[in-house]
Coordinates of C-alpha atoms in Angstrom, one line a residue:
M163 CA 166.8 131.9 123.5
N164 CA 164.5 133.3 120.7
I165 CA 162.9 136.7 121.1
L166 CA 160.7 138.5 118.6
G167 CA 160.5 142.3 118.6
I168 CA 157.6 144.2 117.1
S169 CA 157.0 147.9 116.3
A170 CA 153.6 149.0 114.9
Y171 CA 150.6 151.3 115.0
Y172 CA 152.4 154.6 114.5
H173 CA 154.6 154.4 111.4
D174 CA 157.2 152.1 109.9
A175 CA 156.0 148.9 111.4
A176 CA 158.6 146.2 111.6
A177 CA 159.6 142.9 113.2
A178 CA 163.0 141.5 114.3
L179 CA 164.2 138.1 115.6
V180 CA 167.0 137.9 118.1
R181 CA 168.6 134.6 119.0
D182 CA 171.0 134.4 122.0
G183 CA 171.7 138.1 121.6
Q184 CA 172.4 138.0 117.8
I185 CA 170.0 139.7 115.3
I186 CA 168.9 136.9 113.0
A187 CA 166.4 138.8 110.8
A188 CA 164.6 142.1 110.6
A189 CA 162.3 143.7 108.1
Q190 CA 159.8 146.5 107.7
E191 CA 156.2 145.7 106.8
E192 CA 156.1 148.3 104.0
R193 CA 158.5 146.1 101.9
F194 CA 155.9 143.3 101.7
T195 CA 152.6 145.3 101.5
R196 CA 154.1 147.9 99.1
K197 CA 152.5 150.7 101.3
K198 CA 155.1 153.3 102.2
H199 CA 155.6 153.7 106.0
D200 CA 152.9 151.0 106.6
A201 CA 152.0 151.3 110.3
G202 CA 149.8 148.2 110.5
F203 CA 150.6 145.0 112.4
P204 CA 153.7 143.6 110.7
R205 CA 152.3 140.2 109.9
N206 CA 154.4 139.6 106.8
A207 CA 157.6 140.8 108.6
V208 CA 156.9 138.5 111.5
Q209 CA 156.3 135.5 109.3
Y210 CA 159.5 136.3 107.4
C211 CA 161.5 136.5 110.6
L212 CA 160.2 133.2 111.9
Q213 CA 160.9 131.5 108.6
E214 CA 164.4 133.0 108.3
G215 CA 165.2 131.9 111.9
G216 CA 163.7 128.4 111.4
V217 CA 161.5 128.8 114.4
R218 CA 157.9 128.2 115.2
A219 CA 155.8 130.4 117.3
Q220 CA 156.0 127.8 120.1
D221 CA 159.8 128.2 120.0
L222 CA 159.7 131.9 120.9
D223 CA 160.7 132.7 124.5
A224 CA 159.2 136.2 124.3
V225 CA 157.5 138.6 122.0
V226 CA 158.2 142.3 122.8
F227 CA 156.3 145.3 121.7
Y228 CA 158.4 148.4 121.4
D229 CA 156.5 150.8 123.6
K230 CA 153.9 150.9 126.4
P231 CA 150.4 151.8 125.0
F232 CA 148.9 152.7 128.4
L233 CA 151.6 155.3 129.1
K234 CA 151.1 156.8 125.6
F235 CA 147.3 156.9 126.2
E236 CA 148.0 158.6 129.6
R237 CA 150.1 161.3 127.8
I238 CA 147.4 161.9 125.2
L239 CA 144.7 162.4 128.0
E240 CA 146.9 164.5 130.2
T241 CA 147.9 166.7 127.3
Y242 CA 144.3 167.4 126.4
F243 CA 143.3 168.2 129.9
A244 CA 146.3 170.5 130.2
F245 CA 145.3 172.5 127.1
A246 CA 141.5 172.3 127.6
P247 CA 139.2 173.6 126.3
K248 CA 141.5 174.1 123.3
G249 CA 141.4 171.1 120.9
Y250 CA 138.1 169.7 122.2
R251 CA 136.9 168.9 118.7
S252 CA 139.9 166.8 117.8
F253 CA 139.8 165.2 121.2
A254 CA 136.2 164.2 120.9
K255 CA 136.8 162.9 117.3
G256 CA 139.9 160.9 118.3
L257 CA 138.8 159.5 121.6
P258 CA 137.0 156.4 120.3
V259 CA 140.0 155.5 118.2
W260 CA 142.5 156.1 121.0
I261 CA 140.4 153.9 123.4
K262 CA 140.4 151.1 120.9
E263 CA 144.0 151.4 119.8
K264 CA 145.7 152.4 123.1
M265 CA 143.7 150.9 125.9
F266 CA 143.1 147.6 124.1
Q267 CA 146.3 147.4 122.1
K268 CA 147.3 144.3 124.0
D269 CA 144.2 142.6 122.8
M270 CA 144.8 143.8 119.3
L271 CA 148.3 142.3 119.4
L272 CA 147.2 139.0 120.7
R273 CA 144.5 138.7 118.0
E274 CA 147.1 139.5 115.3
L275 CA 149.6 137.0 116.8
A276 CA 146.9 134.3 117.0
A277 CA 146.2 134.8 113.3
I278 CA 149.8 133.7 112.7
D279 CA 149.6 130.7 115.0
A280 CA 146.4 130.0 117.0
D281 CA 148.1 127.2 119.0
A282 CA 150.8 129.4 120.6
D283 CA 150.3 130.8 124.1
W284 CA 151.0 134.4 123.0
E285 CA 149.7 136.0 126.2
A286 CA 152.4 134.2 128.3
K287 CA 155.1 135.4 125.9
L288 CA 154.0 139.1 125.4
L289 CA 156.1 141.8 127.0
F290 CA 156.2 145.6 126.5
S291 CA 159.3 147.8 126.4
E292 CA 159.4 151.6 126.7
H293 CA 159.8 153.5 123.5
H294 CA 163.0 155.4 124.3
L295 CA 164.5 152.3 126.0
S296 CA 163.8 150.4 122.7
H297 CA 165.7 153.1 120.8
A298 CA 168.5 153.2 123.3
A299 CA 168.8 149.4 123.2
S300 CA 168.9 149.5 119.4
A301 CA 171.7 152.0 119.5
F302 CA 173.9 150.4 122.3
Y303 CA 173.6 146.7 122.1
P304 CA 174.6 146.2 118.4
S305 CA 177.4 148.8 118.8
P306 CA 181.0 147.7 119.1
F307 CA 181.5 149.5 122.4
E308 CA 181.7 147.9 125.9
R309 CA 180.4 151.1 127.4
A310 CA 179.0 154.3 125.9
A311 CA 176.8 157.3 126.3
I312 CA 173.4 156.9 124.5
L313 CA 171.5 159.8 123.0
T314 CA 168.0 159.2 121.6
M315 CA 166.0 162.0 119.9
D316 CA 162.7 161.7 118.1
G317 CA 159.2 163.1 117.9
V318 CA 157.7 161.5 121.0
G319 CA 157.5 158.0 122.5
E320 CA 155.2 157.7 125.5
W321 CA 156.3 160.9 127.2
A322 CA 160.0 161.2 126.4
T323 CA 161.2 163.0 123.3
T324 CA 164.9 163.1 124.1
S325 CA 166.8 160.8 126.5
L326 CA 170.3 160.5 127.8
A327 CA 171.4 157.1 129.0
V328 CA 174.6 155.2 129.7
G329 CA 175.3 151.7 128.6
Q330 CA 177.8 149.3 130.1
G331 CA 177.9 145.6 129.4
R332 CA 174.3 144.4 129.3
E333 CA 173.0 147.3 131.4
I334 CA 171.4 150.5 130.2
R335 CA 170.8 153.3 132.8
V336 CA 168.6 156.2 131.7
L337 CA 169.9 159.5 133.3
K338 CA 167.7 162.3 131.9
E339 CA 164.7 162.8 129.7
I340 CA 163.0 165.7 128.0
H341 CA 159.2 165.2 127.9
F342 CA 156.4 166.0 125.4
P343 CA 155.5 168.6 124.1
H344 CA 159.1 169.8 124.1
S345 CA 160.6 167.9 121.1
I346 CA 163.3 168.7 118.7
G347 CA 161.9 166.0 116.4
L348 CA 158.4 167.6 116.4
L349 CA 160.0 171.1 115.9
Y350 CA 161.7 169.8 112.8
S351 CA 158.5 168.1 111.7
A352 CA 156.6 171.4 112.1
F353 CA 159.0 173.0 109.6
T354 CA 158.6 169.9 107.4
Y355 CA 154.8 170.6 107.4
Y356 CA 155.2 174.3 106.9
T357 CA 157.5 174.0 103.9
G358 CA 155.0 171.7 102.2
F359 CA 156.3 168.2 102.9
K360 CA 154.8 165.2 104.6
V361 CA 155.4 164.8 108.4
N362 CA 157.2 161.5 109.3
S363 CA 158.3 161.2 105.6
G364 CA 159.6 164.5 104.2
E365 CA 162.1 165.5 107.0
Y366 CA 165.0 164.3 104.9
K367 CA 163.8 166.5 102.1
V368 CA 164.1 169.5 104.4
M369 CA 167.6 168.4 105.2
G370 CA 168.4 168.1 101.5
L371 CA 166.9 171.5 100.7
A372 CA 168.8 173.3 103.5
P373 CA 172.1 173.9 101.5
Y374 CA 170.1 175.9 98.9
G375 CA 169.2 178.5 101.5
E376 CA 170.6 180.8 104.1
P377 CA 169.8 180.4 107.8
K378 CA 168.0 183.8 107.9
Y379 CA 165.3 182.7 110.4
V380 CA 167.5 181.3 113.2
S381 CA 167.0 184.3 115.4
Q382 CA 163.2 184.2 114.9
I383 CA 163.2 180.5 115.8
K384 CA 165.3 181.0 118.9
D385 CA 163.5 184.2 120.0
H386 CA 160.0 182.8 119.6
L387 CA 159.8 179.0 119.2
I388 CA 162.5 177.3 121.2
E389 CA 164.6 178.2 124.3
I390 CA 167.9 176.3 124.2
K391 CA 170.0 176.0 127.3
E392 CA 173.8 175.6 127.3
D393 CA 173.5 171.9 128.2
G394 CA 171.3 171.3 125.1
S395 CA 168.0 171.0 127.0
F396 CA 165.2 173.0 125.5
R397 CA 161.6 174.1 125.7
L398 CA 159.2 174.9 123.0
N399 CA 156.8 177.9 123.1
M400 CA 153.5 176.0 122.5
A401 CA 151.7 179.3 121.6
Y402 CA 153.0 178.7 118.0
F403 CA 152.2 175.0 117.6
D404 CA 149.0 173.0 117.2
F405 CA 150.4 169.4 117.4
A406 CA 149.6 168.9 121.1
T407 CA 145.8 169.3 120.6
G408 CA 145.0 169.9 117.0
L409 CA 145.2 168.2 113.6
T410 CA 148.1 170.3 112.2
M411 CA 151.6 171.0 113.3
T412 CA 151.6 174.8 113.2
N413 CA 149.0 177.5 113.9
E414 CA 148.2 181.0 112.6
R415 CA 150.7 182.7 115.0
F416 CA 153.5 180.5 113.5
H417 CA 152.4 181.5 110.0
R418 CA 152.4 185.2 110.8
L419 CA 155.9 184.9 112.3
F420 CA 157.2 183.5 109.0
G421 CA 155.2 185.7 106.7
G422 CA 152.4 183.5 105.3
P423 CA 150.6 180.2 105.2
P424 CA 152.3 176.8 104.8
R425 CA 153.5 176.0 101.3
K426 CA 151.0 173.9 99.4
P427 CA 152.4 170.4 98.7
E428 CA 153.8 170.0 95.2
S429 CA 153.7 173.8 94.5
P430 CA 157.0 175.5 93.3
L431 CA 159.7 175.9 96.0
T432 CA 160.8 179.5 96.7
Q433 CA 163.8 181.0 98.4
R434 CA 161.7 181.3 101.6
E435 CA 161.4 177.5 101.9
M436 CA 165.1 177.1 101.3
D437 CA 165.9 179.6 103.9
L438 CA 163.5 178.1 106.4
A439 CA 165.1 174.7 105.8
A440 CA 168.6 176.1 106.3
S441 CA 167.4 177.8 109.5
I442 CA 165.8 174.8 111.2
Q443 CA 168.7 172.6 110.2
A444 CA 171.1 175.1 111.9
V445 CA 169.0 175.1 115.1
T446 CA 168.8 171.3 115.2
E447 CA 172.6 171.0 114.8
E448 CA 173.0 173.5 117.7
V449 CA 170.8 171.4 119.9
V450 CA 172.5 168.1 119.0
L451 CA 176.0 169.5 119.5
K452 CA 175.1 171.1 122.9
L453 CA 173.5 167.8 124.1
A454 CA 176.5 165.9 123.0
R455 CA 178.9 168.2 124.8
S456 CA 176.7 168.0 127.9
I457 CA 176.7 164.1 127.8
R458 CA 180.5 164.0 127.4
R459 CA 181.0 166.3 130.3
E460 CA 178.5 164.7 132.6
T461 CA 179.3 161.0 131.9
G462 CA 182.9 161.1 130.9
E463 CA 182.1 158.4 128.3
R464 CA 184.4 158.3 125.3
H465 CA 181.9 156.7 122.9
L466 CA 178.4 157.8 121.8
C467 CA 175.5 155.8 120.4
L468 CA 172.6 157.5 118.6
A469 CA 169.1 156.4 117.7
G470 CA 165.6 157.9 117.3
G471 CA 164.4 159.7 114.1
V472 CA 166.6 162.7 114.6
A473 CA 169.7 160.4 114.4
L474 CA 168.8 160.1 110.7
N475 CA 169.9 163.7 110.3
C476 CA 173.2 162.8 108.7
V477 CA 174.3 166.4 108.3
A478 CA 174.1 166.9 112.1
N479 CA 175.8 163.6 112.6
G480 CA 178.7 164.6 110.4
K481 CA 179.2 167.8 112.3
L482 CA 179.0 165.9 115.6
L483 CA 181.8 163.6 114.3
R484 CA 184.0 166.5 113.2
A485 CA 183.5 168.2 116.5
G486 CA 185.7 165.5 118.1
L487 CA 183.7 165.4 121.3
F488 CA 183.9 161.5 121.4
D489 CA 186.5 159.0 120.3
D490 CA 183.9 157.4 118.1
L491 CA 180.2 157.3 117.2
W492 CA 177.9 154.5 116.3
I493 CA 174.4 155.2 114.9
Q494 CA 171.6 152.7 114.5
P495 CA 170.9 152.5 110.7
A496 CA 167.1 151.9 111.4
A497 CA 167.1 154.8 113.8
G498 CA 163.4 155.5 113.5
D499 CA 160.5 153.4 114.8
A500 CA 161.3 150.4 112.7
G501 CA 164.5 150.0 114.7
G502 CA 162.4 149.9 117.8
A503 CA 161.6 146.2 117.0
V504 CA 165.3 145.4 117.1
G505 CA 165.8 147.4 120.3
A506 CA 162.8 145.9 122.1
A507 CA 164.0 142.3 121.4
L508 CA 167.6 143.1 122.5
A509 CA 166.3 144.9 125.6
A510 CA 164.3 141.8 126.6
Y511 CA 167.3 139.5 126.1
H512 CA 169.7 141.6 128.1
L513 CA 167.5 143.4 130.7
W514 CA 164.5 141.1 131.1
A515 CA 166.2 137.7 130.7
R516 CA 169.4 139.2 132.1
R517 CA 171.6 137.5 129.6
P518 CA 175.2 138.7 129.2
R519 CA 176.4 140.8 126.2
A520 CA 179.4 139.6 124.2
V521 CA 181.4 142.6 122.8
N522 CA 184.0 141.7 120.2
G523 CA 184.4 145.1 118.4
A524 CA 182.0 144.0 115.6
D525 CA 178.9 145.7 114.3
G526 CA 175.9 143.7 115.5
M527 CA 173.7 145.0 112.7
Q528 CA 175.9 143.1 110.2
G529 CA 175.7 145.9 107.6
A530 CA 171.9 146.0 108.0
Y531 CA 171.6 143.1 105.5
L532 CA 168.9 141.4 107.6
G533 CA 166.0 140.9 105.2
P534 CA 164.9 138.3 102.7
A535 CA 167.2 136.8 100.0
Y536 CA 166.4 134.7 97.0
S537 CA 168.2 131.7 95.5
Q538 CA 169.3 131.8 91.9
Q539 CA 166.7 129.2 91.1
E540 CA 163.9 131.2 92.7
I541 CA 165.1 134.3 90.9
E542 CA 164.9 132.6 87.5
E543 CA 161.5 131.1 88.2
R544 CA 160.1 134.4 89.3
L545 CA 161.5 136.4 86.5
T546 CA 160.3 133.9 83.9
A547 CA 156.8 134.1 85.4
C548 CA 156.9 137.9 85.0
G549 CA 157.7 137.5 81.3
A550 CA 161.2 138.9 81.8
R551 CA 164.0 138.2 79.2
Y552 CA 167.3 137.7 80.8
E553 CA 170.6 135.9 80.5
T554 CA 172.3 134.1 83.4
L555 CA 175.9 135.0 83.8
S556 CA 178.8 133.8 85.9
D557 CA 179.8 136.1 88.8
E558 CA 182.8 137.5 86.9
A559 CA 180.8 138.1 83.7
L560 CA 177.9 139.8 85.6
L561 CA 180.3 142.1 87.5
D562 CA 182.1 143.0 84.3
A563 CA 178.9 143.7 82.3
C564 CA 177.5 145.8 85.1
A565 CA 180.7 147.8 85.7
R566 CA 181.0 148.5 82.0
G567 CA 177.4 149.6 81.8
L568 CA 177.9 152.0 84.7
A569 CA 181.1 153.3 83.0
E570 CA 179.1 154.0 79.8
G571 CA 176.6 156.1 81.7
L572 CA 173.8 153.5 82.0
A573 CA 171.4 153.4 85.1
L574 CA 171.5 150.0 86.8
G575 CA 169.0 148.3 89.0
W576 CA 170.9 146.1 91.5
H577 CA 169.0 143.4 93.4
Q578 CA 171.3 141.1 95.4
G579 CA 171.4 139.0 98.6
R580 CA 169.5 140.0 101.7
M581 CA 167.4 143.1 101.7
E582 CA 168.5 146.0 103.9
F583 CA 166.8 146.9 107.2
G584 CA 166.2 150.6 107.7
P585 CA 165.4 153.5 105.3
R586 CA 168.6 153.3 103.1
A587 CA 169.5 151.0 100.3
L588 CA 173.1 149.9 100.9
G589 CA 174.0 148.0 97.8
N590 CA 171.5 145.1 97.8
R591 CA 168.3 146.9 96.7
S592 CA 169.9 149.8 94.9
I593 CA 169.8 151.9 91.8
L594 CA 173.4 152.7 90.7
G595 CA 175.0 155.2 88.4
D596 CA 178.3 156.8 87.4
A597 CA 179.2 159.5 89.9
R598 CA 181.4 161.2 87.3
S599 CA 178.5 162.0 85.0
P600 CA 177.3 165.6 85.0
T601 CA 173.8 164.5 83.9
M602 CA 173.3 161.4 86.1
Q603 CA 171.8 163.3 89.1
K604 CA 169.2 164.9 86.9
V605 CA 168.4 161.7 84.9
L606 CA 167.9 159.6 88.0
N607 CA 165.7 162.2 89.8
L608 CA 163.5 163.0 86.8
K609 CA 163.4 159.9 84.7
V610 CA 164.0 157.0 87.1
K611 CA 162.9 158.1 90.6
Y612 CA 160.3 160.6 89.4
R613 CA 161.1 162.9 92.3
E614 CA 161.9 166.5 93.1
S615 CA 165.0 167.6 91.1
F616 CA 166.7 169.3 94.1
R617 CA 167.3 166.0 96.0
P618 CA 170.9 164.8 96.2
F619 CA 172.3 161.3 95.7
A620 CA 174.7 159.5 97.9
P621 CA 178.1 158.2 96.9
A622 CA 179.1 154.6 97.6
V623 CA 182.9 154.4 97.9
L624 CA 185.4 151.7 98.7
R625 CA 186.3 152.1 102.4
E626 CA 190.0 152.2 101.7
D627 CA 189.6 155.1 99.2
V628 CA 187.1 157.3 101.1
A629 CA 189.8 159.7 102.4
Q630 CA 191.2 160.3 98.9
W631 CA 187.8 161.7 97.7
F632 CA 186.1 163.1 100.8
E633 CA 187.1 164.9 104.0
L634 CA 186.4 161.8 106.0
D635 CA 188.5 158.9 107.1
H636 CA 185.9 157.0 109.2
D637 CA 183.5 154.1 108.6
S638 CA 180.2 155.2 107.3
P639 CA 178.5 152.0 106.2
Y640 CA 174.9 153.3 106.7
M641 CA 174.9 156.6 104.8
L642 CA 174.5 158.4 108.2
L643 CA 177.5 160.8 108.0
V644 CA 177.8 163.8 105.7
A645 CA 181.2 165.1 104.8
D646 CA 182.6 167.5 102.1
V647 CA 184.2 166.4 98.9
R648 CA 188.0 167.0 99.1
Q649 CA 189.2 170.4 97.9
D650 CA 191.4 168.8 95.2
R651 CA 188.3 167.1 93.7
R652 CA 186.2 170.3 93.6
I653 CA 185.4 172.6 90.7
P654 CA 185.1 176.2 92.1
M655 CA 181.9 178.1 91.1
T656 CA 182.3 181.4 89.3
E657 CA 180.7 184.6 90.7
E658 CA 178.0 184.3 88.0
Q659 CA 177.3 180.7 89.0
Q660 CA 177.1 181.6 92.7
K661 CA 174.3 184.0 91.8
L662 CA 172.2 181.2 90.2
F663 CA 169.0 180.2 92.0
G664 CA 167.8 176.8 93.2
I665 CA 168.0 174.1 90.6
D666 CA 170.1 176.2 88.2
K667 CA 172.9 176.2 90.8
L668 CA 172.5 172.4 91.1
N669 CA 173.1 171.9 87.4
V670 CA 176.6 173.4 87.7
P671 CA 179.2 170.6 88.1
R672 CA 181.0 171.2 91.4
S673 CA 183.5 168.4 91.4
S674 CA 184.9 165.5 89.4
I675 CA 182.0 163.4 90.9
P676 CA 179.2 165.9 90.3
A677 CA 176.4 163.3 90.5
V678 CA 177.0 162.9 94.3
T679 CA 178.2 166.4 95.2
H680 CA 175.6 168.6 96.7
V681 CA 175.4 172.4 96.2
D682 CA 177.5 173.0 99.3
Y683 CA 180.2 170.5 98.2
S684 CA 178.9 167.9 100.7
A685 CA 178.0 164.3 100.2
R686 CA 176.1 161.6 102.3
I687 CA 178.7 158.9 102.2
Q688 CA 178.4 155.1 102.3
T689 CA 181.7 153.3 102.8
V690 CA 181.6 149.8 101.2
H691 CA 183.3 147.0 103.1
R692 CA 184.5 143.7 101.7
E693 CA 183.5 141.9 104.9
T694 CA 179.8 142.9 105.0
N695 CA 179.0 143.1 101.3
P696 CA 181.6 141.3 99.1
R697 CA 179.5 141.4 95.9
F698 CA 178.9 145.1 96.0
Y699 CA 182.5 145.7 97.0
A700 CA 183.6 143.6 94.0
L701 CA 181.4 145.7 91.7
L702 CA 182.9 148.9 92.9
S703 CA 186.4 147.4 92.6
R704 CA 185.7 146.4 89.0
F705 CA 184.3 149.9 88.2
K706 CA 187.5 151.4 89.8
A707 CA 189.7 149.2 87.6
L708 CA 187.8 150.4 84.5
T709 CA 187.6 154.1 85.3
G710 CA 190.1 154.9 88.1
C711 CA 187.2 156.1 90.2
P712 CA 186.0 154.1 93.3
V713 CA 182.8 156.1 93.7
I714 CA 179.4 155.4 92.2
V715 CA 175.9 156.8 92.8
N716 CA 173.8 154.6 95.2
T717 CA 170.1 155.4 95.7
S718 CA 167.3 153.2 96.8
F719 CA 165.6 150.9 94.3
N720 CA 162.2 152.5 94.1
I721 CA 160.4 155.5 92.7
R722 CA 159.0 158.4 94.8
G723 CA 156.4 157.2 97.2
E724 CA 157.2 153.5 96.7
P725 CA 158.9 151.4 99.4
I726 CA 162.3 149.9 98.4
V727 CA 161.8 146.8 96.3
E728 CA 161.8 143.5 98.1
S729 CA 161.3 140.7 95.6
P730 CA 162.6 140.0 92.1
E731 CA 159.0 140.8 90.8
D732 CA 159.1 144.2 92.6
A733 CA 162.5 144.9 90.9
F734 CA 161.2 143.9 87.4
R735 CA 158.1 146.0 87.7
C736 CA 160.2 149.0 88.8
F737 CA 162.7 148.3 86.0
M738 CA 159.9 148.2 83.4
G739 CA 158.1 151.3 84.8
T740 CA 161.1 153.6 84.7
E741 CA 164.0 154.5 82.4
L742 CA 166.5 152.1 84.0
D743 CA 168.8 150.6 81.4
L744 CA 170.0 147.5 83.1
L745 CA 168.8 145.2 85.9
A746 CA 170.9 142.6 87.7
V747 CA 168.9 140.2 89.9
G748 CA 171.3 137.6 91.4
N749 CA 173.2 136.4 88.3
C750 CA 170.4 137.3 85.9
L751 CA 171.1 140.4 83.7
L752 CA 168.3 142.1 82.0
R753 CA 168.7 144.8 79.3
K754 CA 165.8 147.2 78.7
Q755 CA 165.9 146.9 74.9
D756 CA 165.5 143.1 75.1
Q757 CA 162.2 143.3 77.0
D758 CA 158.7 142.8 75.7
P759 CA 157.5 146.4 75.3
T760 CA 153.9 145.5 76.2
L761 CA 155.2 144.9 79.8
K762 CA 156.2 148.5 80.2
T763 CA 153.8 150.2 82.6
D764 CA 152.8 153.7 83.6
Y765 CA 154.6 153.4 86.9
K766 CA 155.1 156.9 88.3
D767 CA 151.4 157.4 89.3
R768 CA 151.1 154.0 91.0
F769 CA 152.2 155.2 94.4
E770 CA 151.0 158.0 96.6
L771 CA 153.6 160.8 96.7
D772 CA 155.7 160.9 99.8

C-alpha cells in the first residue's frame, strides 16, 4: 500500500511517501525552490517522493493532507466573532484570502495534484487528517516503542495547541487538548517577535540567546501573561497579545510591561533581549516538565514521544530527559509542520486503512536520511557543468584528506548520500569544522554562515564516546537533546571573564572543545551511529585517529536565510560564495584555491535574512 502525505499552505511545506508502513522518502519543498520555509504546494517534493518510490500517481492508494482546512477556517471565524469589534480591519482584509485558501483548499489541492498527473483520480484518493493527530502519528509510529504517551505542542493546528495522547500498537487515542488562543508555542513566538526575530523562523535564536541572560522576567510573565496549573495546563491573558485578531504578536500593553517597543530586526542586541530570552525559555521548560509529569502520572506510560514545533526546543528536551520521568524519550526530528506530511501518511496507513504496526525496536525515521541522493556519475557531470575543478578519490583517500583538512583547521562542506528530512543537517548536507579550535565558532558564523555571532554550533560525536565528553549517555541522533560538557573537559572562567558581556563572554574558551561549548557549558549533541550513517561515522573515526578527539562541529550546509543545500550545484554555489576551504561531494574533493576565481559570487545577500 502506497500513501502520500502532504503538508502545505502555512510554513515548511513537505511531502512523504509511506509504503506498507515504512517511510520511503520525505523532503521539504524549500530545498528544491531555494525559498526558506516555502509554504506553497510541495510539487517538487511530491515528484521526488514518487520517483524515489518508483510509483506513479495511479499506484497511490491515498493522498493525505495534514490538517482539516474547514476546522481551521471555523477557528478563524469564531475567534474574530469572539473578539469583535476588535481586529475588524485585519478580518476584512484577510477574509477573501481565507475563503479562497481555507474553504476551497480541497479544490486547490486537486488542481495542484492534477498538474502532476492529469489522468489520476485524485479526488477518490484525497483524505484529510487533523493537525495534531498528524503530529502525534509522526511521533509515535516511527518510534521504537510498542506503547507510549504522546505530547504534541506547537503554535496552533485547527483548534488544538497542545495535545496529550496514548499510542499502543497501531492505535492512537487523544486524551486531552488545550485550544487556541492558549498556546505555549505562540507565547514563545510572541517573545521571538518582541526580541526582534522572525516568527516561525527565529525561535531557535531565542533559545540560543537565553544562556547569555538571566531569567529576570519570569515573575512578570507568570503574573501577567500565563497562568500555569500544577498539571502543566495553562491559559494566556489575551489582553497582552494581538495574534488572535491582529497582524502582530504583541500589543502596547505587552510593550509597557517589558519597558519599551519590540527590538528592531538586525539592531544591536542588549541585555534586555538576553534576559527576556532566558525568561521565556525558563517558563517554557516549566510548562513542558509539568505536562510531562502529569502525563506520566495519568497514563502510567513509561515512554514518551514528542512532536510539534515546541519539541524542537532541545534545551527543554534535555531537561526532560534528565528529570527521569520516563524510561526513554523519542522525538520526531521533523517536529514542525514538515513532519506533518509523514504523520498524515502514517495515520492513514494505520488508522484509516487499519493496517498493523510492526515494532522491532528500530527508529522508523532511519536517521532522517530520506531525501534525494546523487550517483557518482551524476555528481561529476553536474560539477563539471558548473565549472568546478575537482579530483575524484577513493573512499579511503577522501576520508583521509577530509579528516586531515579538519585537523588543520579548515572548514569543510560535506555533501553525501541522501539529504536529511527536518531542520537539521545530520552529516549528509553539513559544514564541518574542528571542535578543538578556539576560533572555529567565530569563523563559521561570520565568514561562512554570515549569521549572528552569538549563535552556537552543535557537536557531532561518535555514539560510543559521547559519555566521555558530555554529561549524556543516550542516543541523540537528531540534535534534539542539550547536555553539558563534562566537568573534566571544561575550562573554568575567571571572575573577570564572568563579568564580560555578550559576545565578549562567548570568545573565552570554556572547554577543550570550545567551538561547540555554549556560554553555559552546554551543547546540542548529535550522536553519530555506524548503522545509519557509515560514511559520516568513518570520517569522525578517522578524525579521532588523527587527533584523539571524536568530536567535530556540524552545522547545516547553507548561509543565513538559505535552505540547506540539496543538489551538487547548490553545494558548489555555497562553496564558492563563502570562505569554505574544502568541499566533498560524493568522492569528488574540491579545494578553494584550485577553483576559477571568476566563479566566486557575492553570496551573502542572495537570500532574505531569516
